[in-house]
Amino acid sequence: QIKMDKSFKVISARINGKPIQPDQNYFVATSDYLQQGGDSMNFFNNPVNLYDIDYKLRNAIIDYFQKTDTIKSQQDDRFIKE
């Protein structure tokens, strides 16, 4: 969960209800585009470990929708801007 003020300054950042620890390593699932710095996400450039699963995001979406007809949206509290 990320909480930001009106100027987008991070007030708090939590994973499973606990504050993010700067000295802790976390697993992050993302696309190769973002991992390689796309959209200025340069903080993904040098991961401690990188696991390439050779499964494109578009294929995951296609596979999902071959099994699921409709997505039910649900608002949650992962991102809060005060």
PDB file of N, CA, C and O in Angstrom:
ATOM      1  N   GLN A   1       0.839  -1.163   0.000  1.00  0.00           N
ATOM      2  CA  GLN A   1       0.000   0.000   0.000  1.00  0.00           C
ATOM      3  C   GLN A   1       0.890   1.234   0.000  1.00  0.00           C
ATOM      4  O   GLN A   1       1.823   1.333   0.804  1.00  0.00           O
ATOM      5  N   ILE A   2       0.610   2.144  -0.899  1.00  0.00           N
ATOM      6  CA  ILE A   2       1.338   3.405  -0.994  1.00  0.00           C
ATOM      7  C   ILE A   2       0.386   4.534  -0.631  1.00  0.00           C
ATOM      8  O   ILE A   2      -0.711   4.624  -1.188  1.00  0.00           O
ATOM      9  N   LYS A   3       0.803   5.383   0.298  1.00  0.00           N
ATOM     10  CA  LYS A   3       0.042   6.592   0.626  1.00  0.00           C
ATOM     11  C   LYS A   3       0.894   7.785   0.239  1.00  0.00           C
ATOM     12  O   LYS A   3       2.077   7.856   0.590  1.00  0.00           O
ATOM     13  N   MET A   4       0.266   8.732  -0.495  1.00  0.00           N
ATOM     14  CA  MET A   4       0.961   9.938  -0.939  1.00  0.00           C
ATOM     15  C   MET A   4       0.153  11.163  -0.566  1.00  0.00           C
ATOM     16  O   MET A   4      -1.068  11.090  -0.449  1.00  0.00           O
ATOM     17  N   ASP A   5       0.872  12.300  -0.407  1.00  0.00           N
ATOM     18  CA  ASP A   5       0.149  13.544  -0.174  1.00  0.00           C
ATOM     19  C   ASP A   5      -0.250  14.137  -1.527  1.00  0.00           C
ATOM     20  O   ASP A   5      -0.011  13.538  -2.581  1.00  0.00           O
ATOM     21  N   LYS A   6      -0.842  15.323  -1.509  1.00  0.00           N
ATOM     22  CA  LYS A   6      -1.352  15.931  -2.744  1.00  0.00           C
ATOM     23  C   LYS A   6      -0.257  16.256  -3.750  1.00  0.00           C
ATOM     24  O   LYS A   6      -0.516  16.345  -4.941  1.00  0.00           O
ATOM     25  N   SER A   7       0.981  16.410  -3.276  1.00  0.00           N
ATOM     26  CA  SER A   7       2.089  16.693  -4.187  1.00  0.00           C
ATOM     27  C   SER A   7       2.839  15.414  -4.584  1.00  0.00           C
ATOM     28  O   SER A   7       3.950  15.477  -5.090  1.00  0.00           O
ATOM     29  N   PHE A   8       2.233  14.264  -4.313  1.00  0.00           N
ATOM     30  CA  PHE A   8       2.767  12.942  -4.658  1.00  0.00           C
ATOM     31  C   PHE A   8       3.996  12.542  -3.835  1.00  0.00           C
ATOM     32  O   PHE A   8       4.748  11.671  -4.243  1.00  0.00           O
ATOM     33  N   LYS A   9       4.207  13.170  -2.689  1.00  0.00           N
ATOM     34  CA  LYS A   9       5.281  12.743  -1.783  1.00  0.00           C
ATOM     35  C   LYS A   9       4.776  11.520  -1.013  1.00  0.00           C
ATOM     36  O   LYS A   9       3.670  11.512  -0.483  1.00  0.00           O
ATOM     37  N   VAL A  10       5.608  10.463  -0.956  1.00  0.00           N
ATOM     38  CA  VAL A  10       5.205   9.237  -0.270  1.00  0.00           C
ATOM     39  C   VAL A  10       5.153   9.485   1.233  1.00  0.00           C
ATOM     40  O   VAL A  10       6.126   9.933   1.838  1.00  0.00           O
ATOM     41  N   ILE A  11       4.011   9.198   1.808  1.00  0.00           N
ATOM     42  CA  ILE A  11       3.813   9.313   3.257  1.00  0.00           C
ATOM     43  C   ILE A  11       4.153   7.981   3.919  1.00  0.00           C
ATOM     44  O   ILE A  11       4.808   7.940   4.949  1.00  0.00           O
ATOM     45  N   SER A  12       3.695   6.893   3.311  1.00  0.00           N
ATOM     46  CA  SER A  12       4.018   5.561   3.818  1.00  0.00           C
ATOM     47  C   SER A  12       3.951   4.546   2.687  1.00  0.00           C
ATOM     48  O   SER A  12       3.247   4.743   1.702  1.00  0.00           O
ATOM     49  N   ALA A  13       4.724   3.483   2.864  1.00  0.00           N
ATOM     50  CA  ALA A  13       4.737   2.382   1.900  1.00  0.00           C
ATOM     51  C   ALA A  13       4.796   1.085   2.699  1.00  0.00           C
ATOM     52  O   ALA A  13       5.681   0.905   3.532  1.00  0.00           O
ATOM     53  N   ARG A  14       3.848   0.195   2.465  1.00  0.00           N
ATOM     54  CA  ARG A  14       3.735  -1.043   3.236  1.00  0.00           C
ATOM     55  C   ARG A  14       3.529  -2.249   2.327  1.00  0.00           C
ATOM     56  O   ARG A  14       2.928  -2.129   1.270  1.00  0.00           O
ATOM     57  N   ILE A  15       4.019  -3.387   2.789  1.00  0.00           N
ATOM     58  CA  ILE A  15       3.771  -4.673   2.142  1.00  0.00           C
ATOM     59  C   ILE A  15       3.177  -5.589   3.202  1.00  0.00           C
ATOM     60  O   ILE A  15       3.776  -5.770   4.263  1.00  0.00           O
ATOM     61  N   ASN A  16       2.003  -6.126   2.925  1.00  0.00           N
ATOM     62  CA  ASN A  16       1.286  -6.971   3.898  1.00  0.00           C
ATOM     63  C   ASN A  16       1.141  -6.276   5.248  1.00  0.00           C
ATOM     64  O   ASN A  16       1.284  -6.895   6.295  1.00  0.00           O
ATOM     65  N   GLY A  17       0.887  -4.966   5.212  1.00  0.00           N
ATOM     66  CA  GLY A  17       0.643  -4.209   6.427  1.00  0.00           C
ATOM     67  C   GLY A  17       1.890  -3.784   7.179  1.00  0.00           C
ATOM     68  O   GLY A  17       1.798  -3.074   8.170  1.00  0.00           O
ATOM     69  N   LYS A  18       3.075  -4.180   6.715  1.00  0.00           N
ATOM     70  CA  LYS A  18       4.322  -3.835   7.393  1.00  0.00           C
ATOM     71  C   LYS A  18       5.109  -2.830   6.561  1.00  0.00           C
ATOM     72  O   LYS A  18       5.139  -2.935   5.328  1.00  0.00           O
ATOM     73  N   PRO A  19       5.781  -1.869   7.213  1.00  0.00           N
ATOM     74  CA  PRO A  19       6.570  -0.890   6.452  1.00  0.00           C
ATOM     75  C   PRO A  19       7.648  -1.577   5.615  1.00  0.00           C
ATOM     76  O   PRO A  19       8.236  -2.577   6.036  1.00  0.00           O
ATOM     77  N   ILE A  20       7.892  -1.029   4.433  1.00  0.00           N
ATOM     78  CA  ILE A  20       8.951  -1.548   3.576  1.00  0.00           C
ATOM     79  C   ILE A  20      10.292  -1.296   4.259  1.00  0.00           C
ATOM     80  O   ILE A  20      10.559  -0.201   4.739  1.00  0.00           O
ATOM     81  N   GLN A  21      11.122  -2.323   4.311  1.00  0.00           N
ATOM     82  CA  GLN A  21      12.435  -2.236   4.943  1.00  0.00           C
ATOM     83  C   GLN A  21      13.503  -1.992   3.872  1.00  0.00           C
ATOM     84  O   GLN A  21      13.644  -2.804   2.949  1.00  0.00           O
ATOM     85  N   PRO A  22      14.263  -0.900   3.977  1.00  0.00           N
ATOM     86  CA  PRO A  22      15.254  -0.583   2.950  1.00  0.00           C
ATOM     87  C   PRO A  22      16.340  -1.647   2.776  1.00  0.00           C
ATOM     88  O   PRO A  22      16.885  -1.795   1.686  1.00  0.00           O
ATOM     89  N   ASP A  23      16.639  -2.417   3.819  1.00  0.00           N
ATOM     90  CA  ASP A  23      17.693  -3.426   3.727  1.00  0.00           C
ATOM     91  C   ASP A  23      17.160  -4.808   3.358  1.00  0.00           C
ATOM     92  O   ASP A  23      17.905  -5.776   3.308  1.00  0.00           O
ATOM     93  N   GLN A  24      15.885  -4.891   3.066  1.00  0.00           N
ATOM     94  CA  GLN A  24      15.235  -6.155   2.720  1.00  0.00           C
ATOM     95  C   GLN A  24      15.114  -6.276   1.202  1.00  0.00           C
ATOM     96  O   GLN A  24      14.900  -5.292   0.515  1.00  0.00           O
ATOM     97  N   ASN A  25      15.258  -7.479   0.671  1.00  0.00           N
ATOM     98  CA  ASN A  25      15.007  -7.736  -0.748  1.00  0.00           C
ATOM     99  C   ASN A  25      13.571  -8.225  -0.908  1.00  0.00           C
ATOM    100  O   ASN A  25      13.087  -9.010  -0.099  1.00  0.00           O
ATOM    101  N   TYR A  26      12.909  -7.775  -1.976  1.00  0.00           N
ATOM    102  CA  TYR A  26      11.528  -8.154  -2.243  1.00  0.00           C
ATOM    103  C   TYR A  26      11.421  -8.707  -3.666  1.00  0.00           C
ATOM    104  O   TYR A  26      12.132  -8.264  -4.565  1.00  0.00           O
ATOM    105  N   PHE A  27      10.522  -9.660  -3.875  1.00  0.00           N
ATOM    106  CA  PHE A  27      10.226 -10.155  -5.204  1.00  0.00           C
ATOM    107  C   PHE A  27       9.216  -9.213  -5.849  1.00  0.00           C
ATOM    108  O   PHE A  27       8.227  -8.842  -5.216  1.00  0.00           O
ATOM    109  N   VAL A  28       9.463  -8.841  -7.105  1.00  0.00           N
ATOM    110  CA  VAL A  28       8.561  -7.968  -7.846  1.00  0.00           C
ATOM    111  C   VAL A  28       8.299  -8.616  -9.196  1.00  0.00           C
ATOM    112  O   VAL A  28       9.237  -8.937  -9.925  1.00  0.00           O
ATOM    113  N   ALA A  29       7.048  -8.810  -9.522  1.00  0.00           N
ATOM    114  CA  ALA A  29       6.691  -9.322 -10.847  1.00  0.00           C
ATOM    115  C   ALA A  29       6.398  -8.114 -11.732  1.00  0.00           C
ATOM    116  O   ALA A  29       5.605  -7.244 -11.368  1.00  0.00           O
ATOM    117  N   THR A  30       7.071  -8.060 -12.868  1.00  0.00           N
ATOM    118  CA  THR A  30       6.869  -6.943 -13.790  1.00  0.00           C
ATOM    119  C   THR A  30       7.179  -7.401 -15.201  1.00  0.00           C
ATOM    120  O   THR A  30       7.613  -8.525 -15.426  1.00  0.00           O
ATOM    121  N   SER A  31       6.959  -6.529 -16.148  1.00  0.00           N
ATOM    122  CA  SER A  31       7.266  -6.846 -17.544  1.00  0.00           C
ATOM    123  C   SER A  31       8.738  -6.576 -17.830  1.00  0.00           C
ATOM    124  O   SER A  31       9.394  -5.808 -17.128  1.00  0.00           O
ATOM    125  N   ASP A  32       9.260  -7.200 -18.885  1.00  0.00           N
ATOM    126  CA  ASP A  32      10.658  -6.949 -19.256  1.00  0.00           C
ATOM    127  C   ASP A  32      10.844  -5.500 -19.677  1.00  0.00           C
ATOM    128  O   ASP A  32      11.895  -4.907 -19.436  1.00  0.00           O
ATOM    129  N   TYR A  33       9.833  -4.885 -20.250  1.00  0.00           N
ATOM    130  CA  TYR A  33       9.896  -3.470 -20.642  1.00  0.00           C
ATOM    131  C   TYR A  33      10.203  -2.592 -19.428  1.00  0.00           C
ATOM    132  O   TYR A  33      11.105  -1.754 -19.460  1.00  0.00           O
ATOM    133  N   LEU A  34       9.446  -2.766 -18.351  1.00  0.00           N
ATOM    134  CA  LEU A  34       9.675  -1.960 -17.153  1.00  0.00           C
ATOM    135  C   LEU A  34      10.981  -2.340 -16.469  1.00  0.00           C
ATOM    136  O   LEU A  34      11.716  -1.475 -15.998  1.00  0.00           O
ATOM    137  N   GLN A  35      11.312  -3.630 -16.425  1.00  0.00           N
ATOM    138  CA  GLN A  35      12.545  -4.069 -15.774  1.00  0.00           C
ATOM    139  C   GLN A  35      13.766  -3.480 -16.467  1.00  0.00           C
ATOM    140  O   GLN A  35      14.769  -3.186 -15.833  1.00  0.00           O
ATOM    141  N   GLN A  36      13.679  -3.251 -17.760  1.00  0.00           N
ATOM    142  CA  GLN A  36      14.804  -2.706 -18.506  1.00  0.00           C
ATOM    143  C   GLN A  36      14.806  -1.179 -18.537  1.00  0.00           C
ATOM    144  O   GLN A  36      15.545  -0.572 -19.303  1.00  0.00           O
ATOM    145  N   GLY A  37      13.993  -0.546 -17.685  1.00  0.00           N
ATOM    146  CA  GLY A  37      14.012   0.909 -17.560  1.00  0.00           C
ATOM    147  C   GLY A  37      12.972   1.642 -18.364  1.00  0.00           C
ATOM    148  O   GLY A  37      12.967   2.873 -18.386  1.00  0.00           O
ATOM    149  N   GLY A  38      12.065   0.910 -19.017  1.00  0.00           N
ATOM    150  CA  GLY A  38      11.005   1.561 -19.772  1.00  0.00           C
ATOM    151  C   GLY A  38      10.135   2.408 -18.865  1.00  0.00           C
ATOM    152  O   GLY A  38       9.995   2.147 -17.673  1.00  0.00           O
ATOM    153  N   ASP A  39       9.582   3.477 -19.417  1.00  0.00           N
ATOM    154  CA  ASP A  39       8.733   4.413 -18.687  1.00  0.00           C
ATOM    155  C   ASP A  39       9.493   5.034 -17.511  1.00  0.00           C
ATOM    156  O   ASP A  39       8.908   5.336 -16.476  1.00  0.00           O
ATOM    157  N   SER A  40      10.810   5.177 -17.661  1.00  0.00           N
ATOM    158  CA  SER A  40      11.710   5.783 -16.651  1.00  0.00           C
ATOM    159  C   SER A  40      11.746   5.026 -15.331  1.00  0.00           C
ATOM    160  O   SER A  40      11.998   5.597 -14.290  1.00  0.00           O
ATOM    161  N   MET A  41      11.466   3.728 -15.354  1.00  0.00           N
ATOM    162  CA  MET A  41      11.542   2.916 -14.136  1.00  0.00           C
ATOM    163  C   MET A  41      12.957   2.356 -13.994  1.00  0.00           C
ATOM    164  O   MET A  41      13.174   1.155 -13.959  1.00  0.00           O
ATOM    165  N   ASN A  42      13.917   3.241 -13.890  1.00  0.00           N
ATOM    166  CA  ASN A  42      15.321   2.852 -13.827  1.00  0.00           C
ATOM    167  C   ASN A  42      15.689   2.105 -12.551  1.00  0.00           C
ATOM    168  O   ASN A  42      16.726   1.462 -12.495  1.00  0.00           O
ATOM    169  N   PHE A  43      14.839   2.173 -11.535  1.00  0.00           N
ATOM    170  CA  PHE A  43      15.128   1.477 -10.275  1.00  0.00           C
ATOM    171  C   PHE A  43      15.046  -0.036 -10.424  1.00  0.00           C
ATOM    172  O   PHE A  43      15.485  -0.767  -9.553  1.00  0.00           O
ATOM    173  N   PHE A  44      14.518  -0.527 -11.542  1.00  0.00           N
ATOM    174  CA  PHE A  44      14.480  -1.967 -11.799  1.00  0.00           C
ATOM    175  C   PHE A  44      15.711  -2.459 -12.576  1.00  0.00           C
ATOM    176  O   PHE A  44      15.864  -3.639 -12.815  1.00  0.00           O
ATOM    177  N   ASN A  45      16.570  -1.545 -13.014  1.00  0.00           N
ATOM    178  CA  ASN A  45      17.673  -1.898 -13.912  1.00  0.00           C
ATOM    179  C   ASN A  45      18.649  -2.932 -13.368  1.00  0.00           C
ATOM    180  O   ASN A  45      19.152  -3.754 -14.108  1.00  0.00           O
ATOM    181  N   ASN A  46      18.988  -2.872 -12.103  1.00  0.00           N
ATOM    182  CA  ASN A  46      20.005  -3.765 -11.541  1.00  0.00           C
ATOM    183  C   ASN A  46      19.435  -4.596 -10.391  1.00  0.00           C
ATOM    184  O   ASN A  46      19.764  -4.371  -9.227  1.00  0.00           O
ATOM    185  N   PRO A  47      18.615  -5.591 -10.692  1.00  0.00           N
ATOM    186  CA  PRO A  47      18.035  -6.397  -9.624  1.00  0.00           C
ATOM    187  C   PRO A  47      19.075  -7.306  -8.972  1.00  0.00           C
ATOM    188  O   PRO A  47      20.087  -7.648  -9.581  1.00  0.00           O
ATOM    189  N   VAL A  48      18.820  -7.682  -7.724  1.00  0.00           N
ATOM    190  CA  VAL A  48      19.682  -8.646  -7.042  1.00  0.00           C
ATOM    191  C   VAL A  48      19.657  -9.967  -7.802  1.00  0.00           C
ATOM    192  O   VAL A  48      20.682 -10.581  -8.051  1.00  0.00           O
ATOM    193  N   ASN A  49      18.465 -10.399  -8.184  1.00  0.00           N
ATOM    194  CA  ASN A  49      18.264 -11.593  -9.014  1.00  0.00           C
ATOM    195  C   ASN A  49      17.206 -11.262 -10.053  1.00  0.00           C
ATOM    196  O   ASN A  49      16.319 -10.455  -9.810  1.00  0.00           O
ATOM    197  N   LEU A  50      17.313 -11.916 -11.183  1.00  0.00           N
ATOM    198  CA  LEU A  50      16.318 -11.741 -12.228  1.00  0.00           C
ATOM    199  C   LEU A  50      15.896 -13.121 -12.711  1.00  0.00           C
ATOM    200  O   LEU A  50      16.738 -13.935 -13.082  1.00  0.00           O
ATOM    201  N   TYR A  51      14.610 -13.389 -12.669  1.00  0.00           N
ATOM    202  CA  TYR A  51      14.066 -14.665 -13.109  1.00  0.00           C
ATOM    203  C   TYR A  51      13.243 -14.417 -14.366  1.00  0.00           C
ATOM    204  O   TYR A  51      12.145 -13.886 -14.294  1.00  0.00           O
ATOM    205  N   ASP A  52      13.777 -14.786 -15.504  1.00  0.00           N
ATOM    206  CA  ASP A  52      13.079 -14.630 -16.775  1.00  0.00           C
ATOM    207  C   ASP A  52      12.253 -15.885 -17.010  1.00  0.00           C
ATOM    208  O   ASP A  52      12.794 -16.976 -17.178  1.00  0.00           O
ATOM    209  N   ILE A  53      10.938 -15.727 -16.990  1.00  0.00           N
ATOM    210  CA  ILE A  53      10.069 -16.901 -17.148  1.00  0.00           C
ATOM    211  C   ILE A  53       9.685 -17.144 -18.602  1.00  0.00           C
ATOM    212  O   ILE A  53       8.979 -18.084 -18.905  1.00  0.00           O
ATOM    213  N   ASP A  54      10.146 -16.261 -19.508  1.00  0.00           N
ATOM    214  CA  ASP A  54       9.885 -16.426 -20.933  1.00  0.00           C
ATOM    215  C   ASP A  54       8.390 -16.615 -21.220  1.00  0.00           C
ATOM    216  O   ASP A  54       7.983 -17.521 -21.942  1.00  0.00           O
ATOM    217  N   TYR A  55       7.581 -15.766 -20.600  1.00  0.00           N
ATOM    218  CA  TYR A  55       6.131 -15.811 -20.770  1.00  0.00           C
ATOM    219  C   TYR A  55       5.655 -14.373 -20.904  1.00  0.00           C
ATOM    220  O   TYR A  55       5.659 -13.615 -19.945  1.00  0.00           O
ATOM    221  N   LYS A  56       5.316 -13.971 -22.103  1.00  0.00           N
ATOM    222  CA  LYS A  56       4.959 -12.592 -22.372  1.00  0.00           C
ATOM    223  C   LYS A  56       3.647 -12.211 -21.691  1.00  0.00           C
ATOM    224  O   LYS A  56       2.728 -13.021 -21.575  1.00  0.00           O
ATOM    225  N   LEU A  57       3.598 -10.966 -21.246  1.00  0.00           N
ATOM    226  CA  LEU A  57       2.414 -10.452 -20.583  1.00  0.00           C
ATOM    227  C   LEU A  57       1.184 -10.592 -21.470  1.00  0.00           C
ATOM    228  O   LEU A  57       0.117 -10.976 -21.014  1.00  0.00           O
ATOM    229  N   ARG A  58       1.351 -10.324 -22.764  1.00  0.00           N
ATOM    230  CA  ARG A  58       0.200 -10.457 -23.674  1.00  0.00           C
ATOM    231  C   ARG A  58      -0.321 -11.889 -23.695  1.00  0.00           C
ATOM    232  O   ARG A  58      -1.516 -12.125 -23.790  1.00  0.00           O
ATOM    233  N   ASN A  59       0.590 -12.876 -23.604  1.00  0.00           N
ATOM    234  CA  ASN A  59       0.159 -14.274 -23.585  1.00  0.00           C
ATOM    235  C   ASN A  59      -0.561 -14.609 -22.294  1.00  0.00           C
ATOM    236  O   ASN A  59      -1.523 -15.394 -22.299  1.00  0.00           O
ATOM    237  N   ALA A  60      -0.122 -14.029 -21.185  1.00  0.00           N
ATOM    238  CA  ALA A  60      -0.820 -14.235 -19.914  1.00  0.00           C
ATOM    239  C   ALA A  60      -2.239 -13.686 -19.990  1.00  0.00           C
ATOM    240  O   ALA A  60      -3.188 -14.315 -19.520  1.00  0.00           O
ATOM    241  N   ILE A  61      -2.385 -12.523 -20.609  1.00  0.00           N
ATOM    242  CA  ILE A  61      -3.714 -11.917 -20.760  1.00  0.00           C
ATOM    243  C   ILE A  61      -4.588 -12.771 -21.673  1.00  0.00           C
ATOM    244  O   ILE A  61      -5.753 -13.038 -21.363  1.00  0.00           O
ATOM    245  N   ILE A  62      -4.034 -13.199 -22.784  1.00  0.00           N
ATOM    246  CA  ILE A  62      -4.788 -14.059 -23.714  1.00  0.00           C
ATOM    247  C   ILE A  62      -5.214 -15.349 -23.010  1.00  0.00           C
ATOM    248  O   ILE A  62      -6.382 -15.751 -23.087  1.00  0.00           O
ATOM    249  N   ASP A  63      -4.287 -15.990 -22.316  1.00  0.00           N
ATOM    250  CA  ASP A  63      -4.600 -17.237 -21.610  1.00  0.00           C
ATOM    251  C   ASP A  63      -5.689 -17.017 -20.566  1.00  0.00           C
ATOM    252  O   ASP A  63      -6.599 -17.834 -20.418  1.00  0.00           O
ATOM    253  N   TYR A  64      -5.602 -15.907 -19.851  1.00  0.00           N
ATOM    254  CA  TYR A  64      -6.600 -15.619 -18.817  1.00  0.00           C
ATOM    255  C   TYR A  64      -7.997 -15.459 -19.432  1.00  0.00           C
ATOM    256  O   TYR A  64      -8.967 -16.028 -18.952  1.00  0.00           O
ATOM    257  N   PHE A  65      -8.079 -14.687 -20.512  1.00  0.00           N
ATOM    258  CA  PHE A  65      -9.390 -14.426 -21.103  1.00  0.00           C
ATOM    259  C   PHE A  65      -9.938 -15.594 -21.909  1.00  0.00           C
ATOM    260  O   PHE A  65     -11.109 -15.605 -22.253  1.00  0.00           O
ATOM    261  N   GLN A  66      -9.135 -16.563 -22.198  1.00  0.00           N
ATOM    262  CA  GLN A  66      -9.678 -17.781 -22.793  1.00  0.00           C
ATOM    263  C   GLN A  66     -10.441 -18.584 -21.741  1.00  0.00           C
ATOM    264  O   GLN A  66     -11.308 -19.381 -22.078  1.00  0.00           O
ATOM    265  N   LYS A  67     -10.138 -18.351 -20.472  1.00  0.00           N
ATOM    266  CA  LYS A  67     -10.824 -19.047 -19.375  1.00  0.00           C
ATOM    267  C   LYS A  67     -11.857 -18.172 -18.673  1.00  0.00           C
ATOM    268  O   LYS A  67     -12.760 -18.689 -18.029  1.00  0.00           O
ATOM    269  N   THR A  68     -11.720 -16.847 -18.768  1.00  0.00           N
ATOM    270  CA  THR A  68     -12.568 -15.916 -18.032  1.00  0.00           C
ATOM    271  C   THR A  68     -13.247 -14.963 -19.001  1.00  0.00           C
ATOM    272  O   THR A  68     -12.575 -14.303 -19.794  1.00  0.00           O
ATOM    273  N   ASP A  69     -14.568 -14.859 -18.903  1.00  0.00           N
ATOM    274  CA  ASP A  69     -15.320 -14.023 -19.827  1.00  0.00           C
ATOM    275  C   ASP A  69     -15.357 -12.563 -19.388  1.00  0.00           C
ATOM    276  O   ASP A  69     -15.305 -11.667 -20.203  1.00  0.00           O
ATOM    277  N   THR A  70     -15.455 -12.316 -18.099  1.00  0.00           N
ATOM    278  CA  THR A  70     -15.656 -10.961 -17.596  1.00  0.00           C
ATOM    279  C   THR A  70     -14.793 -10.727 -16.358  1.00  0.00           C
ATOM    280  O   THR A  70     -14.684 -11.597 -15.503  1.00  0.00           O
ATOM    281  N   ILE A  71     -14.225  -9.537 -16.290  1.00  0.00           N
ATOM    282  CA  ILE A  71     -13.469  -9.149 -15.093  1.00  0.00           C
ATOM    283  C   ILE A  71     -14.376  -8.312 -14.211  1.00  0.00           C
ATOM    284  O   ILE A  71     -15.009  -7.363 -14.676  1.00  0.00           O
ATOM    285  N   LYS A  72     -14.447  -8.652 -12.947  1.00  0.00           N
ATOM    286  CA  LYS A  72     -15.202  -7.855 -11.989  1.00  0.00           C
ATOM    287  C   LYS A  72     -14.224  -6.896 -11.315  1.00  0.00           C
ATOM    288  O   LYS A  72     -13.251  -7.321 -10.690  1.00  0.00           O
ATOM    289  N   SER A  73     -14.464  -5.605 -11.472  1.00  0.00           N
ATOM    290  CA  SER A  73     -13.577  -4.619 -10.862  1.00  0.00           C
ATOM    291  C   SER A  73     -13.912  -4.460  -9.385  1.00  0.00           C
ATOM    292  O   SER A  73     -15.037  -4.691  -8.951  1.00  0.00           O
ATOM    293  N   GLN A  74     -12.900  -4.080  -8.658  1.00  0.00           N
ATOM    294  CA  GLN A  74     -13.079  -3.902  -7.220  1.00  0.00           C
ATOM    295  C   GLN A  74     -12.067  -2.854  -6.760  1.00  0.00           C
ATOM    296  O   GLN A  74     -10.872  -2.968  -7.039  1.00  0.00           O
ATOM    297  N   GLN A  75     -12.552  -1.826  -6.102  1.00  0.00           N
ATOM    298  CA  GLN A  75     -11.651  -0.805  -5.593  1.00  0.00           C
ATOM    299  C   GLN A  75     -11.001  -1.319  -4.314  1.00  0.00           C
ATOM    300  O   GLN A  75     -11.653  -1.893  -3.455  1.00  0.00           O
ATOM    301  N   ASP A  76      -9.691  -1.110  -4.200  1.00  0.00           N
ATOM    302  CA  ASP A  76      -8.994  -1.512  -2.995  1.00  0.00           C
ATOM    303  C   ASP A  76      -8.167  -0.334  -2.488  1.00  0.00           C
ATOM    304  O   ASP A  76      -8.292   0.779  -2.990  1.00  0.00           O
ATOM    305  N   ASP A  77      -7.339  -0.581  -1.522  1.00  0.00           N
ATOM    306  CA  ASP A  77      -6.568   0.513  -0.926  1.00  0.00           C
ATOM    307  C   ASP A  77      -5.067   0.388  -1.167  1.00  0.00           C
ATOM    308  O   ASP A  77      -4.261   0.763  -0.353  1.00  0.00           O
ATOM    309  N   ARG A  78      -4.682  -0.123  -2.350  1.00  0.00           N
ATOM    310  CA  ARG A  78      -3.255  -0.261  -2.652  1.00  0.00           C
ATOM    311  C   ARG A  78      -2.586   1.097  -2.870  1.00  0.00           C
ATOM    312  O   ARG A  78      -1.414   1.274  -2.583  1.00  0.00           O
ATOM    313  N   PHE A  79      -3.322   2.051  -3.423  1.00  0.00           N
ATOM    314  CA  PHE A  79      -2.775   3.381  -3.686  1.00  0.00           C
ATOM    315  C   PHE A  79      -3.742   4.415  -3.136  1.00  0.00           C
ATOM    316  O   PHE A  79      -4.911   4.438  -3.511  1.00  0.00           O
ATOM    317  N   ILE A  80      -3.242   5.258  -2.243  1.00  0.00           N
ATOM    318  CA  ILE A  80      -4.089   6.279  -1.633  1.00  0.00           C
ATOM    319  C   ILE A  80      -3.403   7.622  -1.794  1.00  0.00           C
ATOM    320  O   ILE A  80      -2.252   7.804  -1.395  1.00  0.00           O
ATOM    321  N   LYS A  81      -4.096   8.572  -2.405  1.00  0.00           N
ATOM    322  CA  LYS A  81      -3.594   9.931  -2.510  1.00  0.00           C
ATOM    323  C   LYS A  81      -4.487  10.798  -1.635  1.00  0.00           C
ATOM    324  O   LYS A  81      -5.687  10.884  -1.858  1.00  0.00           O
ATOM    325  N   GLU A  82      -3.881  11.420  -0.641  1.00  0.00           N
ATOM    326  CA  GLU A  82      -4.662  12.222   0.310  1.00  0.00           C
ATOM    327  C   GLU A  82      -4.823  13.649  -0.152  1.00  0.00           C
ATOM    328  O   GLU A  82      -4.139  14.139  -0.966  1.00  0.00           O
TER     329      GLU A  82
END
